[in-house]
Tab-separated table of C-alpha atoms in Angstrom:
chain	number	residue	atom	x	y	z
A	21	MET	CA	-188.024	-111.678	-50.553
A	22	ASP	CA	-190.689	-109.325	-50.028
A	23	ARG	CA	-193.122	-108.396	-52.687
A	24	VAL	CA	-193.413	-104.681	-53.956
A	25	ASP	CA	-197.274	-103.892	-54.734
A	26	ARG	CA	-198.171	-100.900	-56.128
A	27	PRO	CA	-199.705	-98.334	-53.585
A	28	PRO	CA	-203.645	-98.395	-53.891
A	29	SER	CA	-205.244	-95.066	-56.406
A	30	ARG	CA	-207.562	-93.155	-54.196
A	31	ARG	CA	-210.542	-94.931	-55.774
A	32	ALA	CA	-209.099	-98.187	-54.299
A	33	PHE	CA	-208.600	-96.018	-51.276
A	34	LEU	CA	-212.176	-94.869	-50.683
A	35	ASP	CA	-213.382	-98.269	-52.410
A	36	VAL	CA	-216.062	-99.666	-49.393
A	37	THR	CA	-215.482	-103.578	-49.570
A	38	GLY	CA	-217.380	-106.148	-47.746
A	39	ALA	CA	-215.982	-108.632	-45.193
A	40	THR	CA	-215.941	-112.163	-45.462
A	41	VAL	CA	-214.355	-113.649	-42.419
A	42	ALA	CA	-214.008	-117.334	-41.229
A	43	ALA	CA	-215.987	-118.471	-37.953
A	44	GLY	CA	-213.607	-118.938	-34.832
A	45	LEU	CA	-210.867	-117.065	-33.062
A	46	VAL	CA	-207.502	-118.358	-34.514
A	47	ALA	CA	-204.859	-117.830	-31.650
A	48	SER	CA	-201.522	-117.355	-31.786
A	49	GLY	CA	-201.330	-118.657	-28.226
A	50	CYS	CA	-203.525	-118.974	-25.243
A	51	SER	CA	-201.605	-117.236	-22.713
A	52	TRP	CA	-201.733	-114.097	-24.924
A	53	ASP	CA	-205.056	-113.706	-25.133
A	54	SER	CA	-207.811	-111.949	-22.579
A	55	ALA	CA	-211.034	-113.854	-21.842
A	56	GLU	CA	-214.185	-111.952	-22.303
A	57	PRO	CA	-217.419	-111.837	-19.684
A	58	ARG	CA	-219.980	-114.389	-21.638
A	59	ARG	CA	-222.647	-112.540	-23.965
A	60	PRO	CA	-225.774	-113.069	-24.709
A	61	ALA	CA	-226.417	-114.786	-27.981
A	62	PRO	CA	-227.875	-113.129	-30.597
A	63	SER	CA	-231.439	-112.869	-32.048
A	64	ALA	CA	-233.667	-111.047	-34.430
A	65	ALA	CA	-234.799	-108.860	-31.599
A	66	ALA	CA	-231.520	-108.247	-30.038
A	67	VAL	CA	-230.143	-104.398	-30.402
A	68	PRO	CA	-226.769	-103.992	-29.573
A	69	THR	CA	-225.948	-101.545	-26.600
A	70	ARG	CA	-224.615	-98.212	-27.856
A	71	VAL	CA	-221.075	-97.881	-26.504
A	72	PRO	CA	-219.601	-94.456	-25.548
A	73	ALA	CA	-216.990	-92.688	-27.668
A	74	THR	CA	-215.537	-90.464	-24.680
A	75	GLY	CA	-213.927	-90.975	-21.556
A	76	ARG	CA	-210.676	-91.527	-20.477
A	77	HIS	CA	-209.519	-94.072	-22.510
A	78	GLN	CA	-211.079	-94.537	-26.201
A	79	ALA	CA	-213.493	-97.269	-26.848
A	80	GLY	CA	-213.340	-100.893	-28.287
A	81	VAL	CA	-209.932	-101.948	-25.950
A	82	THR	CA	-211.642	-102.590	-23.343
A	83	SER	CA	-215.307	-101.321	-23.961
A	84	PRO	CA	-217.619	-103.117	-24.464
A	85	ARG	CA	-216.095	-105.503	-22.254
A	86	SER	CA	-217.123	-108.425	-24.696
A	87	ALA	CA	-215.491	-108.052	-28.041
A	88	GLN	CA	-217.867	-107.403	-31.162
A	89	ARG	CA	-218.137	-109.927	-33.517
A	90	ASN	CA	-216.341	-108.323	-36.476
A	91	LEU	CA	-213.502	-105.845	-37.038
A	92	LEU	CA	-212.019	-104.071	-39.506
A	93	ALA	CA	-208.435	-102.208	-39.431
A	94	VAL	CA	-206.943	-99.958	-41.745
A	95	VAL	CA	-203.385	-98.761	-41.493
A	96	ALA	CA	-202.775	-95.475	-43.201
A	97	ASP	CA	-199.736	-92.912	-43.834
A	98	LEU	CA	-200.215	-89.117	-43.498
A	99	ALA	CA	-199.621	-86.844	-46.436
A	100	THR	CA	-196.183	-85.194	-45.879
A	101	ALA	CA	-197.925	-81.832	-46.026
A	102	ALA	CA	-200.521	-82.884	-43.839
A	103	SER	CA	-200.998	-81.794	-39.980
A	104	PRO	CA	-201.944	-84.572	-37.690
A	105	GLY	CA	-203.471	-82.585	-35.249
A	106	PRO	CA	-206.852	-81.073	-37.328
A	107	LEU	CA	-206.695	-85.001	-38.864
A	108	LEU	CA	-207.165	-86.375	-35.506
A	109	ASP	CA	-209.393	-83.774	-34.441
A	110	GLU	CA	-212.077	-84.172	-37.587
A	111	LEU	CA	-211.933	-87.866	-37.350
A	112	GLY	CA	-212.856	-87.579	-33.570
A	113	GLU	CA	-215.931	-85.403	-34.644
A	114	THR	CA	-216.655	-88.177	-37.264
A	115	ILE	CA	-216.125	-90.938	-34.469
A	116	LEU	CA	-218.346	-88.980	-32.509
A	117	ALA	CA	-221.518	-88.580	-35.042
A	118	LEU	CA	-220.907	-92.020	-36.683
A	119	THR	CA	-221.336	-94.033	-33.124
A	120	ALA	CA	-224.530	-91.511	-32.234
A	121	GLY	CA	-226.062	-92.416	-35.657
A	122	SER	CA	-226.482	-88.622	-36.830
A	123	ASP	CA	-223.717	-89.288	-39.562
A	124	PRO	CA	-225.449	-89.375	-42.987
A	125	ARG	CA	-222.457	-91.250	-44.296
A	126	LEU	CA	-223.850	-94.448	-41.938
A	127	LEU	CA	-226.561	-94.367	-45.177
A	128	GLY	CA	-229.823	-95.392	-42.621
A	129	LEU	CA	-227.725	-98.023	-40.420
A	130	SER	CA	-228.212	-98.182	-36.907
A	131	PRO	CA	-224.723	-97.666	-35.099
A	132	GLY	CA	-225.602	-100.879	-32.751
A	133	ASP	CA	-222.344	-101.200	-30.485
A	134	LEU	CA	-219.947	-99.467	-33.517
A	135	THR	CA	-216.429	-98.373	-31.712
A	136	VAL	CA	-213.770	-96.787	-33.214
A	137	THR	CA	-210.243	-97.032	-31.623
A	138	VAL	CA	-207.087	-94.683	-33.552
A	139	GLY	CA	-203.970	-94.886	-33.305
A	140	VAL	CA	-200.919	-93.129	-34.661
A	141	GLY	CA	-197.884	-95.246	-35.475
A	142	PRO	CA	-194.240	-94.229	-34.410
A	143	ARG	CA	-192.906	-91.664	-37.109
A	144	LEU	CA	-195.926	-89.542	-35.798
A	145	VAL	CA	-195.024	-89.965	-32.245
A	146	ARG	CA	-191.496	-89.106	-32.685
A	147	THR	CA	-192.716	-85.768	-34.146
A	148	ALA	CA	-193.980	-84.944	-30.752
A	149	GLY	CA	-191.334	-86.374	-28.383
A	150	ALA	CA	-188.399	-89.129	-29.431
A	151	SER	CA	-188.896	-90.108	-25.638
A	152	LEU	CA	-192.702	-91.097	-25.699
A	153	PRO	CA	-194.304	-94.225	-25.170
A	154	GLY	CA	-195.258	-95.210	-29.040
A	155	ALA	CA	-191.967	-93.950	-30.414
A	156	VAL	CA	-189.993	-96.971	-30.970
A	157	ASP	CA	-190.416	-98.921	-34.386
A	158	LEU	CA	-191.712	-102.985	-34.068
A	159	PRO	CA	-188.210	-105.237	-34.838
A	160	ARG	CA	-188.436	-107.791	-36.888
A	161	PHE	CA	-188.946	-111.741	-36.281
A	162	SER	CA	-188.527	-114.454	-37.553
A	163	ARG	CA	-190.638	-116.325	-39.581
A	164	GLU	CA	-192.112	-113.042	-41.410
A	165	ARG	CA	-193.009	-112.701	-45.232
A	166	ILE	CA	-194.259	-109.024	-45.227
A	167	ALA	CA	-194.593	-106.726	-47.933
A	168	PRO	CA	-192.683	-103.580	-47.354
A	169	ARG	CA	-196.712	-101.706	-47.667
A	170	GLU	CA	-197.816	-103.979	-44.946
A	171	ARG	CA	-195.063	-103.064	-42.875
A	172	GLY	CA	-195.423	-100.362	-40.401
A	173	GLY	CA	-198.026	-97.016	-40.532
A	174	ASP	CA	-198.791	-93.657	-39.486
A	175	LEU	CA	-202.555	-94.320	-38.456
A	176	LEU	CA	-204.391	-96.920	-37.203
A	177	ILE	CA	-208.363	-97.301	-37.483
A	178	GLN	CA	-209.855	-99.779	-35.866
A	179	ILE	CA	-213.675	-100.442	-36.268
A	180	CYS	CA	-215.655	-102.909	-34.219
A	181	ALA	CA	-219.196	-103.966	-33.943
A	182	ASP	CA	-221.847	-106.388	-34.030
A	183	ASP	CA	-223.079	-105.938	-37.516
A	184	ALA	CA	-220.817	-106.615	-40.264
A	185	LEU	CA	-222.531	-103.980	-42.437
A	186	LEU	CA	-220.987	-101.006	-40.316
A	187	LEU	CA	-217.267	-101.848	-40.616
A	188	PRO	CA	-216.999	-100.758	-44.130
A	189	THR	CA	-219.575	-97.564	-44.097
A	190	ALA	CA	-217.893	-96.379	-40.976
A	191	ALA	CA	-214.577	-96.771	-43.067
A	192	ALA	CA	-215.893	-94.893	-45.633
A	193	ALA	CA	-216.998	-92.076	-43.920
A	194	LEU	CA	-214.087	-91.916	-42.129
A	195	LEU	CA	-211.826	-92.296	-44.810
A	196	ASP	CA	-213.858	-89.916	-46.542
A	197	GLN	CA	-213.127	-87.470	-43.963
A	198	ALA	CA	-209.218	-87.554	-44.024
A	199	GLY	CA	-209.605	-87.302	-47.722
A	200	ASP	CA	-206.050	-86.716	-49.517
A	201	ARG	CA	-204.292	-86.207	-46.630
A	202	VAL	CA	-203.832	-90.094	-45.806
A	203	ARG	CA	-203.026	-92.977	-48.011
A	204	GLU	CA	-204.161	-96.322	-47.160
A	205	ARG	CA	-201.286	-99.013	-46.956
A	206	TRP	CA	-203.556	-102.569	-45.594
A	207	ARG	CA	-206.579	-103.473	-44.261
A	208	GLN	CA	-207.642	-106.711	-42.788
A	209	SER	CA	-211.191	-107.865	-41.418
A	210	GLY	CA	-211.827	-110.311	-38.987
A	211	ARG	CA	-214.267	-112.105	-37.225
A	212	ARG	CA	-214.391	-113.223	-33.255
A	213	GLY	CA	-215.769	-116.897	-32.638
A	214	THR	CA	-218.335	-118.162	-29.872
A	215	ASP	CA	-217.635	-117.833	-26.607
A	216	VAL	CA	-217.326	-120.726	-24.299
A	217	PRO	CA	-217.269	-120.602	-20.355
A	218	VAL	CA	-214.137	-120.761	-18.550
A	219	ALA	CA	-215.051	-119.169	-15.235
A	220	GLU	CA	-217.684	-117.470	-12.786
A	221	GLY	CA	-219.078	-114.458	-15.587
A	222	ARG	CA	-216.147	-115.454	-17.862
A	223	THR	CA	-216.008	-116.583	-20.984
A	224	ALA	CA	-213.715	-117.480	-24.406
A	225	PRO	CA	-214.031	-118.591	-27.657
A	226	ARG	CA	-212.364	-121.592	-29.190
A	227	ASN	CA	-209.702	-121.189	-32.112
A	228	LEU	CA	-209.517	-122.623	-35.788
A	229	LEU	CA	-206.759	-124.845	-34.155
A	230	GLY	CA	-209.577	-126.333	-31.920
A	231	PHE	CA	-208.610	-124.942	-28.943
A	232	ILE	CA	-210.083	-122.245	-26.307
A	233	ASP	CA	-208.275	-119.277	-26.598
A	234	GLY	CA	-208.685	-116.251	-23.809
A	235	ILE	CA	-207.965	-118.037	-20.672
A	236	VAL	CA	-205.046	-115.470	-19.444
A	237	GLY	CA	-204.862	-111.845	-19.607
A	238	PRO	CA	-205.427	-108.227	-17.550
A	239	HIS	CA	-209.018	-109.019	-16.412
A	240	THR	CA	-209.554	-106.517	-12.760
A	241	ASP	CA	-209.002	-102.775	-13.492
A	242	ALA	CA	-206.088	-103.229	-11.224
A	243	GLU	CA	-204.292	-105.630	-13.520
A	244	GLN	CA	-205.311	-103.095	-16.318
A	245	GLU	CA	-204.013	-100.154	-14.377
A	246	ARG	CA	-200.955	-101.988	-14.141
A	247	ASP	CA	-200.328	-103.789	-17.564
A	248	LEU	CA	-202.548	-101.817	-20.126
A	249	TRP	CA	-203.278	-98.332	-19.515
A	250	LEU	CA	-200.120	-95.365	-19.666
A	251	ALA	CA	-200.327	-94.003	-16.727
A	252	GLY	CA	-197.585	-90.785	-18.251
A	253	PRO	CA	-196.358	-88.441	-19.630
A	254	PRO	CA	-199.371	-86.658	-19.130
A	255	ALA	CA	-199.505	-86.182	-23.483
A	256	VAL	CA	-200.225	-89.922	-23.660
A	257	ALA	CA	-201.552	-90.605	-20.031
A	258	GLY	CA	-205.106	-93.210	-20.572
A	259	GLY	CA	-203.549	-94.425	-23.823
A	260	THR	CA	-201.969	-97.950	-24.524
A	261	LEU	CA	-200.127	-99.974	-27.188
A	262	ALA	CA	-201.314	-101.428	-29.661
A	263	VAL	CA	-199.858	-104.470	-31.655
A	264	LEU	CA	-201.228	-106.100	-35.126
A	265	ARG	CA	-199.650	-108.825	-36.672
A	266	ARG	CA	-201.975	-110.811	-39.797
A	267	MET	CA	-200.777	-114.892	-39.599
A	268	GLU	CA	-201.332	-117.266	-42.087
A	269	LEU	CA	-201.940	-120.689	-40.354
A	270	ALA	CA	-201.105	-123.706	-41.313
A	271	LEU	CA	-204.246	-125.470	-40.731
A	272	THR	CA	-204.064	-128.721	-42.670
A	273	ARG	CA	-200.584	-129.598	-41.142
A	274	PHE	CA	-201.819	-128.995	-37.357
A	275	ALA	CA	-205.084	-131.349	-38.122
A	276	ALA	CA	-202.603	-134.174	-39.576
A	277	LEU	CA	-200.907	-134.136	-35.878
A	278	THR	CA	-202.647	-136.432	-33.494
A	279	VAL	CA	-205.049	-135.095	-30.517
A	280	ALA	CA	-202.034	-135.763	-28.123
A	281	GLU	CA	-199.619	-133.958	-30.446
A	282	GLN	CA	-202.152	-130.813	-30.522
A	283	GLU	CA	-202.561	-130.376	-26.689
A	284	ALA	CA	-198.379	-130.586	-26.461
A	285	VAL	CA	-198.590	-128.038	-28.721
A	286	PHE	CA	-200.277	-125.625	-27.082
A	287	GLY	CA	-199.997	-127.127	-23.078
A	288	ARG	CA	-203.882	-127.530	-22.724
A	289	ARG	CA	-206.405	-129.941	-23.397
A	290	ARG	CA	-208.166	-129.471	-26.506
A	291	ASP	CA	-211.775	-130.209	-24.890
A	292	SER	CA	-211.642	-128.642	-22.034
A	293	GLY	CA	-209.124	-126.220	-22.086
A	294	VAL	CA	-207.484	-127.311	-18.498
A	295	PRO	CA	-203.657	-126.976	-18.564
A	296	LEU	CA	-201.762	-130.506	-19.146
A	297	SER	CA	-200.405	-129.868	-15.361
A	298	GLY	CA	-204.333	-130.178	-14.074
A	299	GLY	CA	-206.512	-128.071	-12.357
A	300	THR	CA	-209.552	-126.143	-14.033
A	301	VAL	CA	-209.479	-124.444	-17.347
A	302	ALA	CA	-209.141	-120.735	-15.386
A	303	SER	CA	-205.891	-122.672	-13.511
A	304	GLY	CA	-202.679	-121.325	-14.261
A	305	PRO	CA	-200.120	-123.907	-15.603
A	306	GLU	CA	-197.957	-125.197	-12.929
A	307	LEU	CA	-194.693	-125.174	-15.216
A	308	GLY	CA	-192.689	-127.363	-12.352
A	309	ALA	CA	-194.969	-130.138	-11.950
A	310	LYS	CA	-193.623	-133.061	-13.658
A	311	THR	CA	-194.609	-137.077	-13.826
A	312	PRO	CA	-193.267	-139.756	-11.669
A	313	ASP	CA	-190.408	-140.395	-14.385
A	314	GLY	CA	-189.660	-136.683	-14.270
A	315	ARG	CA	-190.983	-135.526	-17.316
A	316	TYR	CA	-192.546	-132.235	-17.118
A	317	LEU	CA	-196.879	-132.242	-17.764
A	318	VAL	CA	-196.528	-129.180	-19.585
A	319	PRO	CA	-193.795	-129.983	-22.436
A	320	VAL	CA	-190.616	-127.830	-22.427
A	321	ASP	CA	-191.960	-126.118	-25.791
A	322	ALA	CA	-195.196	-125.908	-25.359
A	323	HIS	CA	-197.050	-122.467	-25.994
A	324	VAL	CA	-198.225	-121.814	-22.455
A	325	ARG	CA	-194.630	-122.315	-20.768
A	326	ARG	CA	-192.917	-120.454	-23.936
A	327	ALA	CA	-195.567	-117.132	-23.554
A	328	ASN	CA	-196.037	-117.521	-19.799
A	329	PRO	CA	-195.848	-113.819	-18.624
A	330	THR	CA	-194.172	-114.819	-15.455
A	331	ALA	CA	-191.559	-116.803	-17.289
A	332	VAL	CA	-190.879	-114.258	-19.213
A	333	GLY	CA	-191.147	-111.291	-16.639
A	334	VAL	CA	-193.168	-108.886	-18.601
A	335	GLY	CA	-196.806	-108.244	-17.825
A	336	HIS	CA	-199.753	-109.226	-19.275
A	337	MET	CA	-201.254	-108.408	-22.907
A	338	LEU	CA	-204.693	-107.551	-23.265
A	339	ARG	CA	-205.976	-109.046	-26.952
A	340	ARG	CA	-208.887	-109.086	-29.129
A	341	SER	CA	-207.964	-110.840	-31.921
A	342	TYR	CA	-210.050	-111.944	-34.842
A	343	SER	CA	-209.805	-114.665	-36.934
A	344	THR	CA	-209.563	-114.332	-41.130
A	345	ASP	CA	-209.875	-116.097	-44.439
A	346	GLU	CA	-208.779	-113.654	-46.536
A	347	PRO	CA	-205.871	-113.659	-47.974
A	348	ALA	CA	-205.479	-116.926	-46.082
A	349	PRO	CA	-206.918	-118.543	-43.489
A	350	GLY	CA	-205.438	-117.322	-40.216
A	351	LEU	CA	-205.297	-114.707	-37.883
A	352	LEU	CA	-205.084	-110.952	-36.971
A	353	PHE	CA	-203.313	-110.709	-33.201
A	354	ILE	CA	-203.907	-107.483	-31.994
A	355	SER	CA	-202.740	-107.054	-28.135
A	356	PHE	CA	-202.753	-104.220	-25.976
A	357	GLN	CA	-200.060	-103.371	-23.268
A	358	ASN	CA	-198.428	-100.614	-21.463
A	359	GLU	CA	-194.977	-101.379	-22.613
A	360	LEU	CA	-193.858	-102.492	-26.286
A	361	ARG	CA	-191.575	-104.945	-24.694
A	362	THR	CA	-194.057	-106.963	-23.387
A	363	PHE	CA	-194.700	-108.004	-27.009
A	364	THR	CA	-191.029	-108.175	-28.219
A	365	ALA	CA	-189.410	-109.686	-25.217
A	366	THR	CA	-192.403	-112.901	-24.901
A	367	LEU	CA	-192.057	-113.083	-28.866
A	368	THR	CA	-188.051	-113.039	-28.902
A	369	ARG	CA	-188.538	-115.975	-26.001
A	370	MET	CA	-191.059	-117.862	-28.437
A	371	ASP	CA	-188.759	-117.398	-31.184
A	372	THR	CA	-186.555	-119.590	-29.620
A	373	SER	CA	-188.524	-122.761	-29.427
A	374	ASP	CA	-192.680	-122.214	-29.060
A	375	ALA	CA	-193.915	-125.353	-31.009
A	376	LEU	CA	-196.659	-123.629	-32.043
A	377	LEU	CA	-194.846	-121.349	-34.129
A	378	PRO	CA	-193.779	-123.180	-37.039
A	379	PHE	CA	-197.357	-123.300	-37.779
A	380	THR	CA	-197.677	-119.159	-38.240
A	381	THR	CA	-196.645	-117.139	-40.774
A	382	THR	CA	-196.442	-113.467	-40.150
A	383	THR	CA	-197.734	-111.091	-43.378
A	384	ALA	CA	-198.390	-107.615	-41.807
A	385	GLY	CA	-196.765	-105.729	-38.892
A	386	ALA	CA	-196.931	-103.041	-36.972
A	387	THR	CA	-197.405	-101.196	-33.695
A	388	PHE	CA	-199.274	-97.810	-32.575
A	389	LEU	CA	-199.920	-95.984	-29.727
A	390	ILE	CA	-203.527	-95.782	-29.204
A	391	LEU	CA	-204.292	-91.890	-28.391
A	392	PRO	CA	-206.011	-91.424	-25.074
A	393	GLY	CA	-209.644	-90.613	-24.753
A	394	PHE	CA	-211.311	-87.736	-25.892
A	395	ASP	CA	-214.664	-85.511	-26.011
A	396	ARG	CA	-216.044	-82.300	-27.267
A	397	GLN	CA	-213.836	-79.728	-24.975
A	398	HIS	CA	-210.523	-82.334	-25.831
A	399	PRO	CA	-210.000	-83.370	-29.445
A	400	LEU	CA	-208.750	-86.229	-30.159
A	401	GLY	CA	-205.338	-86.439	-30.161
A	402	SER	CA	-205.194	-82.950	-28.855
A	403	THR	CA	-202.931	-83.849	-26.055
A	404	LEU	CA	-200.444	-84.918	-28.214
A	405	PHE	CA	-200.469	-82.887	-31.419
A	406	ARG	CA	-201.098	-79.630	-30.337
C-alpha cells in the first residue's frame, strides 16, 4: 500500500540540499540507453565548455553530447491560481541568466556546462489541448511501490552539470523565481559513472550491476529525428517526451548469482559487453542464434531480448539515466522519445518475462512534455501557453 507523505513546507521547498550520490550508472536495461561519445578525463585545470541554452531544442537532452556527471531532477505541481505561461517565461529568463553566469543567485560559481531542461506534465498539457503529445498520464506497472506524492507532477526541472555544487544552487534560484506558484513533490540527485569505449568515437558507462550500459540508442541526427524529436503539431515541434522512473536495485541478491547467471539476465558478457550471440560490444544481439542442440544463445528472458526495439515494434529511446544512493542504491531512469508508446510498450513486454525486472522496484514515476527550445524572442513555453 502506498504511504502518504505530508507535503513539504515552503522552507523545505526552497531548501538547498547537497547531493550524495553513488558512482556508476545503474541500468534498467542495456538496450534502453544511448551511448555517449568519449569525453576527456577531468583535471584540476579543465574548464567545462558552456552549453548554449537557446536553440531549436532545449539543452540537456542531446546537448552536451556527452551527458554531464551530475543531475538533479525536481518535480513540482503548479498552484491552482497560477498561470503556466508567465511562470515558464520567467523560468526561461532565469535559465538564460544562470547559464550565462549573470544571476547573482549562483553565488559566484562558474556555470560551466550547466544545463536546465523544463517539462510540463499531462495535466498542464491537456489545458492546452487534449490531443497533444504529452497529454496522457503514465500508466501503472508491476513492481511499483510509489507514494501518491511521488507519482506524476505538473513541472519537471532537470539540472545537469559536471560541478555538483551547481545543482542545488541553480535549483534554489529557479524555485525562488517560481515562488508560491509551485509546490515541490519530490527531487532526486544522481551521478553517471565513468565511460568506457564501445565503438569508434562512442563510449558508455558501466553500471552498478557491473555491466556496460549505453550500447543501443538513437545516435545519429537521422535516428533522433525519427525516434526522439516531436515533428508536430507546431505547438510542440522540437520538443520530446520524457519518462522518469526512480528504481531501487537488489544489489546483494544480484551479486549472489554466478557470473554466467548474471550474463544470462542481461544477454551480454559482463566484462566486455559483447552479446551472448557473439560479435563485438557494438553489435546488435542475434536473437535467432542457437547452439548446436537448439538453445538460444541469448536466453528467452534476457533483458536485451525482451527490451529489443525491433522485437517490441517501437523506436529507440534516448536515455540519460543516473545512479543514486538515496533513498536507496538504484537508478533514476530517464528516457526521451517522441511517442510515449515507445516506453509503455517496451515495459509491458518486459513485465511478462524480463529477467532483470525482479531485481528492481520503482518508487517514483512521471512523464513530461519537454518543451521546444526557446530564446529571448520566443520565450520558454510560448508556443504552448500564450
